[in-house]
Amino acid sequence: MADQEKILDHLSEVFHAFESGLNGKAQSTLHHFQKESFASLKQYQFPDRKHEDWKYTIVQNIIAPPYTLADVNPRVEIEDIPGLDTYKLVVSNGQLLWDHIDPALKDAGIRLMRFDNMLDDESMRKDFNRVIKAERPSSNQAFAYLNFAFQSGAFAIDIPSGFILDKPIEIRIVHDGTDTTFSHPLYFIRAQKSSEVTIIERFEKNNSALSADHQGLINASAYLSVDKNASVTHYRWQNLPATYRLVNILAAQQERDSRFTSYAFDIGGQSVRNNIHVELEDSNTYSSLQAAYMAKNKQSIDHQTRINHKVPHCESHELYKGIIDDQASGAFNGKVLVHPDAQKTNAFQQNDSLVLSPHARMNSKPQLEIFADDVKCSHGATIGQLDQKSLFYLMSRGLQKEAAKHMLTAAFLAEVLDTVTIEPLSEYIRTKMSIDV
Amino acid sequence: METENNNMTPLLEIKDLHVSVNGEPILKGLSLTVSKGEVHAIMGPNGSGKSTLANVLAGREEYEVDSGSILYNGQDLLELDVNERALEGIFLAFQYPVEIPGVSNSNFLKSIINARRVHQGLPELNALEMLKYIQGKMESIEMDKNLLKRSLNDGFSGGEKKRNEILQMSLLEPSLSILDETDSGLDIDALRIVADGVNQLKSEDRAFIVVTHYQRLLNHIIPDYVHVLSDGKIVASGDKHLAEKLEAEGYDWIRETNSMTA
Amino acid sequence: MSDSMQTLEGHTQSEYKYGWSTELDMDTLPKGLTEDTVRAISARKNEPEWLLEWRLEAFRHWQQMEEPVWANVKFPPINYQDIIYFAAPKKKLNSLEEADPELLEMFDKLGVPIEERKVLAGVAVDAVVDSVSVATTFKKDLAKLGIVFSSFSEAVHSHPELVREYLGSVVPAKDNYFAALNSAVFSDGSFCYIPEGVKCPMELSTYFRINAANTGQFERTLIVAEKGSTVSYLEGCTAPMRDENQLHAAVVEIYAKEDANVKYSTVQNWYPGDKEGKGGIYNFVTKRGICAGDRSKISWTQVETGSAITWKYPSCILKGDDSIGEFYSVAVTNNHQQADTGTKMIHLGKNTKSTIISKGISAGRSNNSYRGLVKIGKRADGAQNFSQCDSLLMGDKCGAHTFPYLEVDNPGARVEHEATTSKIGEDQLFYCQQRGLSEEDAINMIVNGYCKEVFNELPMEFAVEAQKLLAISLEGSVG
């Protein structure tokens, strides 16, 4: 494909410029990793629209603009979530800002390390490789390699065995600049045996941004290793400016008796593609993936989920609820694979969508592939409009049409938000999604 | 191993037990004595026979006892059927509690409580007494009362299932409770509730066998004895410090020590 | 196979307890079916000319039809000339006091109350033996409210205009092979008419008994519910154990007008044949209701434990806007029984709703199929259907099959289908026993739990009966 070649040629140029700026770090483990990753990107290339997983988000639209690497803007201003006490980290244009790190984190009992140091730490690197390997045979791998190739400011967090972190870690991710740029945030979190941690990831607008209508792509990846009996809860709140594209990969690998919960909330961005992948390595795990999203104007929000049940006695839940308005489009493509050995699997998958305008589009494809015979699995999808009878009822009680619509859409998303146990976070999201009934 | 010498018959006496599943030997000469009032923790790597021990005590049929003996209150346990053992006060908290759709949790609890009472020569509880009894216990383990109306374990989360096991244990007040990895997969709050359930039930008349992978549980349920099961035998016994050592160092040193002495 | 599974199998090897027959003095037509047979039946009932013509038309049409063949049901060809089409106890009754003591004893043995003083409060019974209705209770009380509840042949004479208007209006005489046969030779059945606005104060019940040998039973039930009326109708049945297969080809029609509410419950316990599959009833039944008026509702509940072969699909035509159709079914098959049952929900009106809950239980070497059609017509805006079809297997020589057909011609409709297949697992049994329950109690608890959603729909007394019946069908000792 000619376009693809053009894009890769351009990326090669950007990559060489990036390499020449590495200054003396050219022989490092990190550089080796970057070079290998770029080679892999060229080998695998970007998926085209014929690929089942990329039917509803046009890869070309995301990757075609001639992006250059964004410089770090050290001035980052993001509003705090009222009443929420967290350990804060700031990632600007892909780089962790070390001088913005919450000082309390030093004494919190966990290890925070630079990505290049992590690559030199044998035990961490081994676990990191294990998790990314599981993610690689997917249609997203080109984006994963792109992220790795341009890696410079990534970080890793290690939660020691038995450690229960007292507050959530809040990772604030921003992107800005003046030209058309991309950035590649990346982090790896290892939760060791019987540890418990909560991550709140925020993709936000930088209030000190250099330009108001800056075009850009954030190609973010996060990898989680959830060891035996550990608990990881991951919240993602995304309210990027409407000029940004976002490709996001979240991959978790779960060991025996572990728990992983993921929430994704999207209201911002122009073209948003979320990929989540959970790999179940051993039995008696619990996984829960939930999402609430609102797409307006010409936004596109595309969720891809994959849960790989390879072993018996694991339980997974998926609940994705979206509201699509105006000329926006939404997609859900959920895959649950139940391998022949994964007996006694409990897997439930549901995608519900409210389509509010005749020009809005939603495509839903909940998929179960079951190769074991003693399992309990269900999947379902509903795509509907606001219930006219309910709307009429509310209006007959004196509510304005808009207010009545609002109340009903809020009720629709509440099913997801009601399960968020961090009260200030839940309040904040409700306010931002204007579903504070 | 030693137990306190108190002139009374031990609650449970397992001697040189050999058990196989589908012809494959799993337990290879296991001996264990449990007296009333004691808490025994059984740890060990995967496949060492921990769950087999729990299931043999409860009377699961696929587990073939090839030789050895199990005395319970001085009586041959192997002669008793599954439900007779239960009525005699043996309770197994299942590693994977079974879901039974359509059978309401409350109905199930009533049936098992009254079955036990009839066996003990006590009158059955009427509906009101039953409700009071069950709800009281539910409160003490912070269990959502709505779970009574739902089908038995059907659609319960992992944590809810484990809590339901603890509820049944509290209601039946068994003499010997066997917890088969009840703590696995629980977060710290749920773990505390399980431990509280056990600690509330602890008494001079009752004993517990706690099978676990994680030392963490034993911070909350303090064991009198910790045994390490490896390759179908108890290869080491000690107090709670043994569990801490296992958590820190893994099982390899036990295997090595074992092969050196063998 | 482990011990517990063996016991489980043992539990499923029980005897049919209604298998005896009674010596009654009978009036029977000779075997065989010709136009003369049809005329003879009609003559014996002293029927008006229009009804004879209706029968003959059905008969002539039936002769042109081919017997249906079903993929999952297998049986040797039926010799329609080897069946007795009319058999009736000889004594004509004017009141129960005149009844043959043998007959009374028979119903006593069946546990069916046909003497009014013994009757369970709140149930009126129409008892049908072989081809005719022998007793209808509480007729006078019901008549005061304008409710007609009588044998079909009586209604033909007492309310000919009603019978003529509605007979065949839901299941036309030519609807299908067995409906046509029934239309030609039906001998009796129940007729029920609920006038406008009347809420029937008691359960109406028909009890069917096949007693005579070599006899087919062809009864016809017609229920008409006027605007705003409500009625709950029960149907039960048994037959003696005989080596030959006997044919039961019934038709049930329900006509519900605006805001009418009809609930029809069946506990079907025809003789299922012996363990080797010898004998038993062929139960080929057409049951259909039409929700003709807006906001009307028809609910079918069935517990099917008997018959060698069951072929029936109680259906609802949802013509009125906002009308509701429901189907709740438990079908148990054991030994060599075959059941192919389900429902059809035809959505024609706007905002029509239907619910289908089907629970199949297969044991022994039996086969149990759910076959259901949900059809949403072009004009059925806002139509909704929910279907849930569960199958429970006991042992590993039986089969369960689910064939849902969805035909949706309206994009605004919502159709949901769920299906599960599970085994009564050793895990479930062990769990219950570990808590101190006996094996028998454990099996009872698990099976009844599985059927609960359907039993909840049955009237109270019937639900208890159904639970017992299930226990008898699947276990040895409970009774």
mmCIF file with all atom_site columns, N, CA and C in Angstrom, chain B residues 55 58-61 82-83 86-87 90-92 94 98-104 108 111-112 115 152-153 165 168, chain C residues 2-5 422 426-439 444-452:
data_model
loop_
_atom_site.group_PDB
_atom_site.id
_atom_site.type_symbol
_atom_site.label_atom_id
_atom_site.label_alt_id
_atom_site.label_comp_id
_atom_site.label_asym_id
_atom_site.label_entity_id
_atom_site.label_seq_id
_atom_site.pdbx_PDB_ins_code
_atom_site.Cartn_x
_atom_site.Cartn_y
_atom_site.Cartn_z
_atom_site.occupancy
_atom_site.B_iso_or_equiv
_atom_site.pdbx_formal_charge
_atom_site.auth_seq_id
_atom_site.auth_comp_id
_atom_site.auth_asym_id
_atom_site.auth_atom_id
_atom_site.pdbx_PDB_model_num
ATOM 1   N N  . ASN B 1 55  ? -10.815 -32.759 50.660 1.00 0.00 ? 55  ASN B N  1
ATOM 2   C CA . ASN B 1 55  ? -11.908 -33.504 50.031 1.00 0.00 ? 55  ASN B CA 1
ATOM 3   C C  . ASN B 1 55  ? -12.077 -34.908 50.600 1.00 0.00 ? 55  ASN B C  1
ATOM 4   N N  . ALA B 1 58  ? -14.034 -34.688 53.724 1.00 0.00 ? 58  ALA B N  1
ATOM 5   C CA . ALA B 1 58  ? -15.458 -34.439 53.498 1.00 0.00 ? 58  ALA B CA 1
ATOM 6   C C  . ALA B 1 58  ? -16.158 -35.637 52.869 1.00 0.00 ? 58  ALA B C  1
ATOM 7   N N  . GLY B 1 59  ? -15.382 -36.561 52.279 1.00 0.00 ? 59  GLY B N  1
ATOM 8   C CA . GLY B 1 59  ? -15.977 -37.788 51.749 1.00 0.00 ? 59  GLY B CA 1
ATOM 9   C C  . GLY B 1 59  ? -16.247 -37.785 50.265 1.00 0.00 ? 59  GLY B C  1
ATOM 10  N N  . ARG B 1 60  ? -15.471 -37.050 49.519 1.00 0.00 ? 60  ARG B N  1
ATOM 11  C CA . ARG B 1 60  ? -15.669 -37.012 48.066 1.00 0.00 ? 60  ARG B CA 1
ATOM 12  C C  . ARG B 1 60  ? -15.270 -38.357 47.463 1.00 0.00 ? 60  ARG B C  1
ATOM 13  N N  . GLU B 1 61  ? -16.137 -38.851 46.544 1.00 0.00 ? 61  GLU B N  1
ATOM 14  C CA . GLU B 1 61  ? -15.977 -40.243 46.095 1.00 0.00 ? 61  GLU B CA 1
ATOM 15  C C  . GLU B 1 61  ? -14.812 -40.505 45.164 1.00 0.00 ? 61  GLU B C  1
ATOM 16  N N  . VAL B 1 82  ? -21.160 -38.929 52.971 1.00 0.00 ? 82  VAL B N  1
ATOM 17  C CA . VAL B 1 82  ? -20.880 -37.489 52.922 1.00 0.00 ? 82  VAL B CA 1
ATOM 18  C C  . VAL B 1 82  ? -21.772 -36.721 53.890 1.00 0.00 ? 82  VAL B C  1
ATOM 19  N N  . ASN B 1 83  ? -23.106 -36.939 53.768 1.00 0.00 ? 83  ASN B N  1
ATOM 20  C CA . ASN B 1 83  ? -23.999 -36.131 54.591 1.00 0.00 ? 83  ASN B CA 1
ATOM 21  C C  . ASN B 1 83  ? -23.942 -36.532 56.065 1.00 0.00 ? 83  ASN B C  1
ATOM 22  N N  . ALA B 1 86  ? -21.202 -34.578 57.529 1.00 0.00 ? 86  ALA B N  1
ATOM 23  C CA . ALA B 1 86  ? -21.624 -33.193 57.725 1.00 0.00 ? 86  ALA B CA 1
ATOM 24  C C  . ALA B 1 86  ? -22.471 -33.085 58.986 1.00 0.00 ? 86  ALA B C  1
ATOM 25  N N  . LEU B 1 87  ? -23.408 -34.030 59.147 1.00 0.00 ? 87  LEU B N  1
ATOM 26  C CA . LEU B 1 87  ? -24.300 -33.985 60.306 1.00 0.00 ? 87  LEU B CA 1
ATOM 27  C C  . LEU B 1 87  ? -23.522 -34.212 61.597 1.00 0.00 ? 87  LEU B C  1
ATOM 28  N N  . ILE B 1 90  ? -18.618 -32.105 60.500 1.00 0.00 ? 90  ILE B N  1
ATOM 29  C CA . ILE B 1 90  ? -17.478 -31.763 59.644 1.00 0.00 ? 90  ILE B CA 1
ATOM 30  C C  . ILE B 1 90  ? -17.961 -30.797 58.565 1.00 0.00 ? 90  ILE B C  1
ATOM 31  N N  . PHE B 1 91  ? -17.294 -29.694 58.440 1.00 0.00 ? 91  PHE B N  1
ATOM 32  C CA . PHE B 1 91  ? -17.690 -28.680 57.470 1.00 0.00 ? 91  PHE B CA 1
ATOM 33  C C  . PHE B 1 91  ? -16.527 -28.364 56.554 1.00 0.00 ? 91  PHE B C  1
ATOM 34  N N  . LEU B 1 92  ? -16.815 -28.396 55.236 1.00 0.00 ? 92  LEU B N  1
ATOM 35  C CA . LEU B 1 92  ? -15.794 -28.019 54.266 1.00 0.00 ? 92  LEU B CA 1
ATOM 36  C C  . LEU B 1 92  ? -16.197 -26.697 53.610 1.00 0.00 ? 92  LEU B C  1
ATOM 37  N N  . PHE B 1 94  ? -15.650 -24.697 50.599 1.00 0.00 ? 94  PHE B N  1
ATOM 38  C CA . PHE B 1 94  ? -15.136 -25.125 49.300 1.00 0.00 ? 94  PHE B CA 1
ATOM 39  C C  . PHE B 1 94  ? -14.207 -24.087 48.678 1.00 0.00 ? 94  PHE B C  1
ATOM 40  N N  . VAL B 1 98  ? -20.157 -24.170 44.772 1.00 0.00 ? 98  VAL B N  1
ATOM 41  C CA . VAL B 1 98  ? -20.940 -24.549 43.602 1.00 0.00 ? 98  VAL B CA 1
ATOM 42  C C  . VAL B 1 98  ? -22.173 -23.655 43.460 1.00 0.00 ? 98  VAL B C  1
ATOM 43  N N  . GLU B 1 99  ? -22.516 -23.316 42.226 1.00 0.00 ? 99  GLU B N  1
ATOM 44  C CA . GLU B 1 99  ? -23.719 -22.513 41.975 1.00 0.00 ? 99  GLU B CA 1
ATOM 45  C C  . GLU B 1 99  ? -24.910 -23.429 41.713 1.00 0.00 ? 99  GLU B C  1
ATOM 46  N N  . ILE B 1 100 ? -26.022 -23.166 42.373 1.00 0.00 ? 100 ILE B N  1
ATOM 47  C CA . ILE B 1 100 ? -27.225 -23.951 42.097 1.00 0.00 ? 100 ILE B CA 1
ATOM 48  C C  . ILE B 1 100 ? -28.374 -23.002 41.767 1.00 0.00 ? 100 ILE B C  1
ATOM 49  N N  . PRO B 1 101 ? -28.628 -22.782 40.486 1.00 0.00 ? 101 PRO B N  1
ATOM 50  C CA . PRO B 1 101 ? -29.647 -21.828 40.069 1.00 0.00 ? 101 PRO B CA 1
ATOM 51  C C  . PRO B 1 101 ? -31.034 -22.269 40.530 1.00 0.00 ? 101 PRO B C  1
ATOM 52  N N  . GLY B 1 102 ? -31.864 -21.307 40.933 1.00 0.00 ? 102 GLY B N  1
ATOM 53  C CA . GLY B 1 102 ? -33.253 -21.605 41.288 1.00 0.00 ? 102 GLY B CA 1
ATOM 54  C C  . GLY B 1 102 ? -33.456 -21.992 42.740 1.00 0.00 ? 102 GLY B C  1
ATOM 55  N N  . VAL B 1 103 ? -32.395 -22.495 43.397 1.00 0.00 ? 103 VAL B N  1
ATOM 56  C CA . VAL B 1 103 ? -32.522 -22.842 44.805 1.00 0.00 ? 103 VAL B CA 1
ATOM 57  C C  . VAL B 1 103 ? -32.146 -21.593 45.601 1.00 0.00 ? 103 VAL B C  1
ATOM 58  N N  . SER B 1 104 ? -33.137 -21.023 46.294 1.00 0.00 ? 104 SER B N  1
ATOM 59  C CA . SER B 1 104 ? -32.828 -19.760 46.961 1.00 0.00 ? 104 SER B CA 1
ATOM 60  C C  . SER B 1 104 ? -31.879 -20.017 48.118 1.00 0.00 ? 104 SER B C  1
ATOM 61  N N  . PHE B 1 108 ? -32.070 -22.881 51.101 1.00 0.00 ? 108 PHE B N  1
ATOM 62  C CA . PHE B 1 108 ? -30.967 -23.817 51.290 1.00 0.00 ? 108 PHE B CA 1
ATOM 63  C C  . PHE B 1 108 ? -30.465 -23.756 52.733 1.00 0.00 ? 108 PHE B C  1
ATOM 64  N N  . SER B 1 111 ? -32.845 -25.436 55.094 1.00 0.00 ? 111 SER B N  1
ATOM 65  C CA . SER B 1 111 ? -32.810 -26.896 54.989 1.00 0.00 ? 111 SER B CA 1
ATOM 66  C C  . SER B 1 111 ? -31.605 -27.480 55.704 1.00 0.00 ? 111 SER B C  1
ATOM 67  N N  . ILE B 1 112 ? -30.444 -26.855 55.526 1.00 0.00 ? 112 ILE B N  1
ATOM 68  C CA . ILE B 1 112 ? -29.253 -27.465 56.125 1.00 0.00 ? 112 ILE B CA 1
ATOM 69  C C  . ILE B 1 112 ? -29.221 -27.248 57.638 1.00 0.00 ? 112 ILE B C  1
ATOM 70  N N  . ALA B 1 115 ? -31.721 -29.752 59.038 1.00 0.00 ? 115 ALA B N  1
ATOM 71  C CA . ALA B 1 115 ? -31.198 -31.119 58.914 1.00 0.00 ? 115 ALA B CA 1
ATOM 72  C C  . ALA B 1 115 ? -30.227 -31.403 60.070 1.00 0.00 ? 115 ALA B C  1
ATOM 73  N N  . LEU B 1 152 ? -28.644 -19.873 45.210 1.00 0.00 ? 152 LEU B N  1
ATOM 74  C CA . LEU B 1 152 ? -27.447 -20.282 45.925 1.00 0.00 ? 152 LEU B CA 1
ATOM 75  C C  . LEU B 1 152 ? -26.183 -20.082 45.082 1.00 0.00 ? 152 LEU B C  1
ATOM 76  N N  . ASN B 1 153 ? -25.381 -19.125 45.490 1.00 0.00 ? 153 ASN B N  1
ATOM 77  C CA . ASN B 1 153 ? -24.092 -18.810 44.862 1.00 0.00 ? 153 ASN B CA 1
ATOM 78  C C  . ASN B 1 153 ? -24.193 -18.384 43.399 1.00 0.00 ? 153 ASN B C  1
ATOM 79  N N  . GLU B 1 165 ? -19.831 -19.129 52.257 1.00 0.00 ? 165 GLU B N  1
ATOM 80  C CA . GLU B 1 165 ? -19.270 -20.319 52.890 1.00 0.00 ? 165 GLU B CA 1
ATOM 81  C C  . GLU B 1 165 ? -19.080 -20.068 54.388 1.00 0.00 ? 165 GLU B C  1
ATOM 82  N N  . GLN B 1 168 ? -22.392 -20.118 56.196 1.00 0.00 ? 168 GLN B N  1
ATOM 83  C CA . GLN B 1 168 ? -22.867 -21.480 56.456 1.00 0.00 ? 168 GLN B CA 1
ATOM 84  C C  . GLN B 1 168 ? -22.103 -22.111 57.610 1.00 0.00 ? 168 GLN B C  1
ATOM 85  N N  . SER C 2 2   ? -19.718 -42.946 38.952 1.00 0.00 ? 2   SER C N  1
ATOM 86  C CA . SER C 2 2   ? -19.613 -42.968 40.405 1.00 0.00 ? 2   SER C CA 1
ATOM 87  C C  . SER C 2 2   ? -20.944 -43.392 41.026 1.00 0.00 ? 2   SER C C  1
ATOM 88  N N  . ASP C 2 3   ? -20.896 -43.668 42.313 1.00 0.00 ? 3   ASP C N  1
ATOM 89  C CA . ASP C 2 3   ? -22.100 -44.106 43.001 1.00 0.00 ? 3   ASP C CA 1
ATOM 90  C C  . ASP C 2 3   ? -23.213 -43.082 42.914 1.00 0.00 ? 3   ASP C C  1
ATOM 91  N N  . SER C 2 4   ? -22.834 -41.808 43.077 1.00 0.00 ? 4   SER C N  1
ATOM 92  C CA . SER C 2 4   ? -23.903 -40.816 43.132 1.00 0.00 ? 4   SER C CA 1
ATOM 93  C C  . SER C 2 4   ? -24.618 -40.718 41.792 1.00 0.00 ? 4   SER C C  1
ATOM 94  N N  . MET C 2 5   ? -23.871 -40.881 40.704 1.00 0.00 ? 5   MET C N  1
ATOM 95  C CA . MET C 2 5   ? -24.537 -40.838 39.412 1.00 0.00 ? 5   MET C CA 1
ATOM 96  C C  . MET C 2 5   ? -25.407 -42.071 39.230 1.00 0.00 ? 5   MET C C  1
ATOM 97  N N  . SER C 2 422 ? -27.151 -27.609 30.953 1.00 0.00 ? 422 SER C N  1
ATOM 98  C CA . SER C 2 422 ? -26.263 -27.983 32.049 1.00 0.00 ? 422 SER C CA 1
ATOM 99  C C  . SER C 2 422 ? -26.561 -29.407 32.495 1.00 0.00 ? 422 SER C C  1
ATOM 100 N N  . GLU C 2 426 ? -22.257 -33.772 39.730 1.00 0.00 ? 426 GLU C N  1
ATOM 101 C CA . GLU C 2 426 ? -21.832 -34.376 40.981 1.00 0.00 ? 426 GLU C CA 1
ATOM 102 C C  . GLU C 2 426 ? -21.373 -33.291 41.945 1.00 0.00 ? 426 GLU C C  1
ATOM 103 N N  . ASP C 2 427 ? -20.835 -32.197 41.373 1.00 0.00 ? 427 ASP C N  1
ATOM 104 C CA . ASP C 2 427 ? -20.388 -31.091 42.211 1.00 0.00 ? 427 ASP C CA 1
ATOM 105 C C  . ASP C 2 427 ? -21.531 -30.527 43.040 1.00 0.00 ? 427 ASP C C  1
ATOM 106 N N  . GLN C 2 428 ? -22.691 -30.326 42.375 1.00 0.00 ? 428 GLN C N  1
ATOM 107 C CA . GLN C 2 428 ? -23.842 -29.764 43.076 1.00 0.00 ? 428 GLN C CA 1
ATOM 108 C C  . GLN C 2 428 ? -24.339 -30.726 44.153 1.00 0.00 ? 428 GLN C C  1
ATOM 109 N N  . LEU C 2 429 ? -24.406 -32.019 43.804 1.00 0.00 ? 429 LEU C N  1
ATOM 110 C CA . LEU C 2 429 ? -24.872 -33.020 44.773 1.00 0.00 ? 429 LEU C CA 1
ATOM 111 C C  . LEU C 2 429 ? -23.943 -33.082 45.975 1.00 0.00 ? 429 LEU C C  1
ATOM 112 N N  . PHE C 2 430 ? -22.646 -33.102 45.681 1.00 0.00 ? 430 PHE C N  1
ATOM 113 C CA . PHE C 2 430 ? -21.668 -33.205 46.765 1.00 0.00 ? 430 PHE C CA 1
ATOM 114 C C  . PHE C 2 430 ? -21.761 -31.994 47.689 1.00 0.00 ? 430 PHE C C  1
ATOM 115 N N  . TYR C 2 431 ? -21.934 -30.840 47.096 1.00 0.00 ? 431 TYR C N  1
ATOM 116 C CA . TYR C 2 431 ? -22.030 -29.618 47.885 1.00 0.00 ? 431 TYR C CA 1
ATOM 117 C C  . TYR C 2 431 ? -23.199 -29.698 48.858 1.00 0.00 ? 431 TYR C C  1
ATOM 118 N N  . CYS C 2 432 ? -24.381 -30.091 48.359 1.00 0.00 ? 432 CYS C N  1
ATOM 119 C CA . CYS C 2 432 ? -25.573 -30.176 49.222 1.00 0.00 ? 432 CYS C CA 1
ATOM 120 C C  . CYS C 2 432 ? -25.383 -31.241 50.302 1.00 0.00 ? 432 CYS C C  1
ATOM 121 N N  . GLN C 2 433 ? -24.803 -32.361 49.910 1.00 0.00 ? 433 GLN C N  1
ATOM 122 C CA . GLN C 2 433 ? -24.618 -33.441 50.883 1.00 0.00 ? 433 GLN C CA 1
ATOM 123 C C  . GLN C 2 433 ? -23.593 -33.060 51.949 1.00 0.00 ? 433 GLN C C  1
ATOM 124 N N  . GLN C 2 434 ? -22.590 -32.285 51.537 1.00 0.00 ? 434 GLN C N  1
ATOM 125 C CA . GLN C 2 434 ? -21.579 -31.873 52.505 1.00 0.00 ? 434 GLN C CA 1
ATOM 126 C C  . GLN C 2 434 ? -22.195 -30.965 53.562 1.00 0.00 ? 434 GLN C C  1
ATOM 127 N N  . ARG C 2 435 ? -23.344 -30.384 53.239 1.00 0.00 ? 435 ARG C N  1
ATOM 128 C CA . ARG C 2 435 ? -24.020 -29.536 54.224 1.00 0.00 ? 435 ARG C CA 1
ATOM 129 C C  . ARG C 2 435 ? -25.041 -30.341 55.026 1.00 0.00 ? 435 ARG C C  1
ATOM 130 N N  . GLY C 2 436 ? -25.099 -31.679 54.792 1.00 0.00 ? 436 GLY C N  1
ATOM 131 C CA . GLY C 2 436 ? -25.949 -32.521 55.625 1.00 0.00 ? 436 GLY C CA 1
ATOM 132 C C  . GLY C 2 436 ? -27.243 -32.983 54.980 1.00 0.00 ? 436 GLY C C  1
ATOM 133 N N  . LEU C 2 437 ? -27.478 -32.649 53.700 1.00 0.00 ? 437 LEU C N  1
ATOM 134 C CA . LEU C 2 437 ? -28.723 -33.081 53.056 1.00 0.00 ? 437 LEU C CA 1
ATOM 135 C C  . LEU C 2 437 ? -28.564 -34.480 52.477 1.00 0.00 ? 437 LEU C C  1
ATOM 136 N N  . SER C 2 438 ? -29.663 -35.266 52.509 1.00 0.00 ? 438 SER C N  1
ATOM 137 C CA . SER C 2 438 ? -29.609 -36.593 51.898 1.00 0.00 ? 438 SER C CA 1
ATOM 138 C C  . SER C 2 438 ? -29.599 -36.426 50.384 1.00 0.00 ? 438 SER C C  1
ATOM 139 N N  . GLU C 2 439 ? -29.188 -37.498 49.714 1.00 0.00 ? 439 GLU C N  1
ATOM 140 C CA . GLU C 2 439 ? -29.077 -37.422 48.260 1.00 0.00 ? 439 GLU C CA 1
ATOM 141 C C  . GLU C 2 439 ? -30.422 -37.109 47.612 1.00 0.00 ? 439 GLU C C  1
ATOM 142 N N  . ASN C 2 444 ? -34.031 -33.424 44.701 1.00 0.00 ? 444 ASN C N  1
ATOM 143 C CA . ASN C 2 444 ? -35.296 -32.710 44.695 1.00 0.00 ? 444 ASN C CA 1
ATOM 144 C C  . ASN C 2 444 ? -35.092 -31.208 44.699 1.00 0.00 ? 444 ASN C C  1
ATOM 145 N N  . MET C 2 445 ? -34.203 -30.784 45.545 1.00 0.00 ? 445 MET C N  1
ATOM 146 C CA . MET C 2 445 ? -33.960 -29.356 45.703 1.00 0.00 ? 445 MET C CA 1
ATOM 147 C C  . MET C 2 445 ? -33.391 -28.758 44.416 1.00 0.00 ? 445 MET C C  1
ATOM 148 N N  . ILE C 2 446 ? -32.472 -29.467 43.816 1.00 0.00 ? 446 ILE C N  1
ATOM 149 C CA . ILE C 2 446 ? -31.817 -28.941 42.616 1.00 0.00 ? 446 ILE C CA 1
ATOM 150 C C  . ILE C 2 446 ? -32.810 -28.877 41.444 1.00 0.00 ? 446 ILE C C  1
ATOM 151 N N  . VAL C 2 447 ? -33.580 -29.964 41.262 1.00 0.00 ? 447 VAL C N  1
ATOM 152 C CA . VAL C 2 447 ? -34.502 -30.007 40.126 1.00 0.00 ? 447 VAL C CA 1
ATOM 153 C C  . VAL C 2 447 ? -35.631 -28.997 40.312 1.00 0.00 ? 447 VAL C C  1
ATOM 154 N N  . ASN C 2 448 ? -36.184 -28.924 41.521 1.00 0.00 ? 448 ASN C N  1
ATOM 155 C CA . ASN C 2 448 ? -37.264 -27.969 41.744 1.00 0.00 ? 448 ASN C CA 1
ATOM 156 C C  . ASN C 2 448 ? -36.775 -26.533 41.622 1.00 0.00 ? 448 ASN C C  1
ATOM 157 N N  . GLY C 2 449 ? -35.557 -26.312 42.035 1.00 0.00 ? 449 GLY C N  1
ATOM 158 C CA . GLY C 2 449 ? -34.974 -24.975 41.885 1.00 0.00 ? 449 GLY C CA 1
ATOM 159 C C  . GLY C 2 449 ? -34.872 -24.609 40.422 1.00 0.00 ? 449 GLY C C  1
ATOM 160 N N  . TYR C 2 450 ? -34.485 -25.575 39.638 1.00 0.00 ? 450 TYR C N  1
ATOM 161 C CA . TYR C 2 450 ? -34.329 -25.362 38.197 1.00 0.00 ? 450 TYR C CA 1
ATOM 162 C C  . TYR C 2 450 ? -35.674 -24.991 37.549 1.00 0.00 ? 450 TYR C C  1
ATOM 163 N N  . CYS C 2 451 ? -36.760 -25.602 38.058 1.00 0.00 ? 451 CYS C N  1
ATOM 164 C CA . CYS C 2 451 ? -38.077 -25.385 37.441 1.00 0.00 ? 451 CYS C CA 1
ATOM 165 C C  . CYS C 2 451 ? -38.859 -24.247 38.083 1.00 0.00 ? 451 CYS C C  1
ATOM 166 N N  . LYS C 2 452 ? -38.270 -23.610 39.060 1.00 0.00 ? 452 LYS C N  1
ATOM 167 C CA . LYS C 2 452 ? -39.038 -22.688 39.891 1.00 0.00 ? 452 LYS C CA 1
ATOM 168 C C  . LYS C 2 452 ? -39.773 -21.600 39.108 1.00 0.00 ? 452 LYS C C  1
#
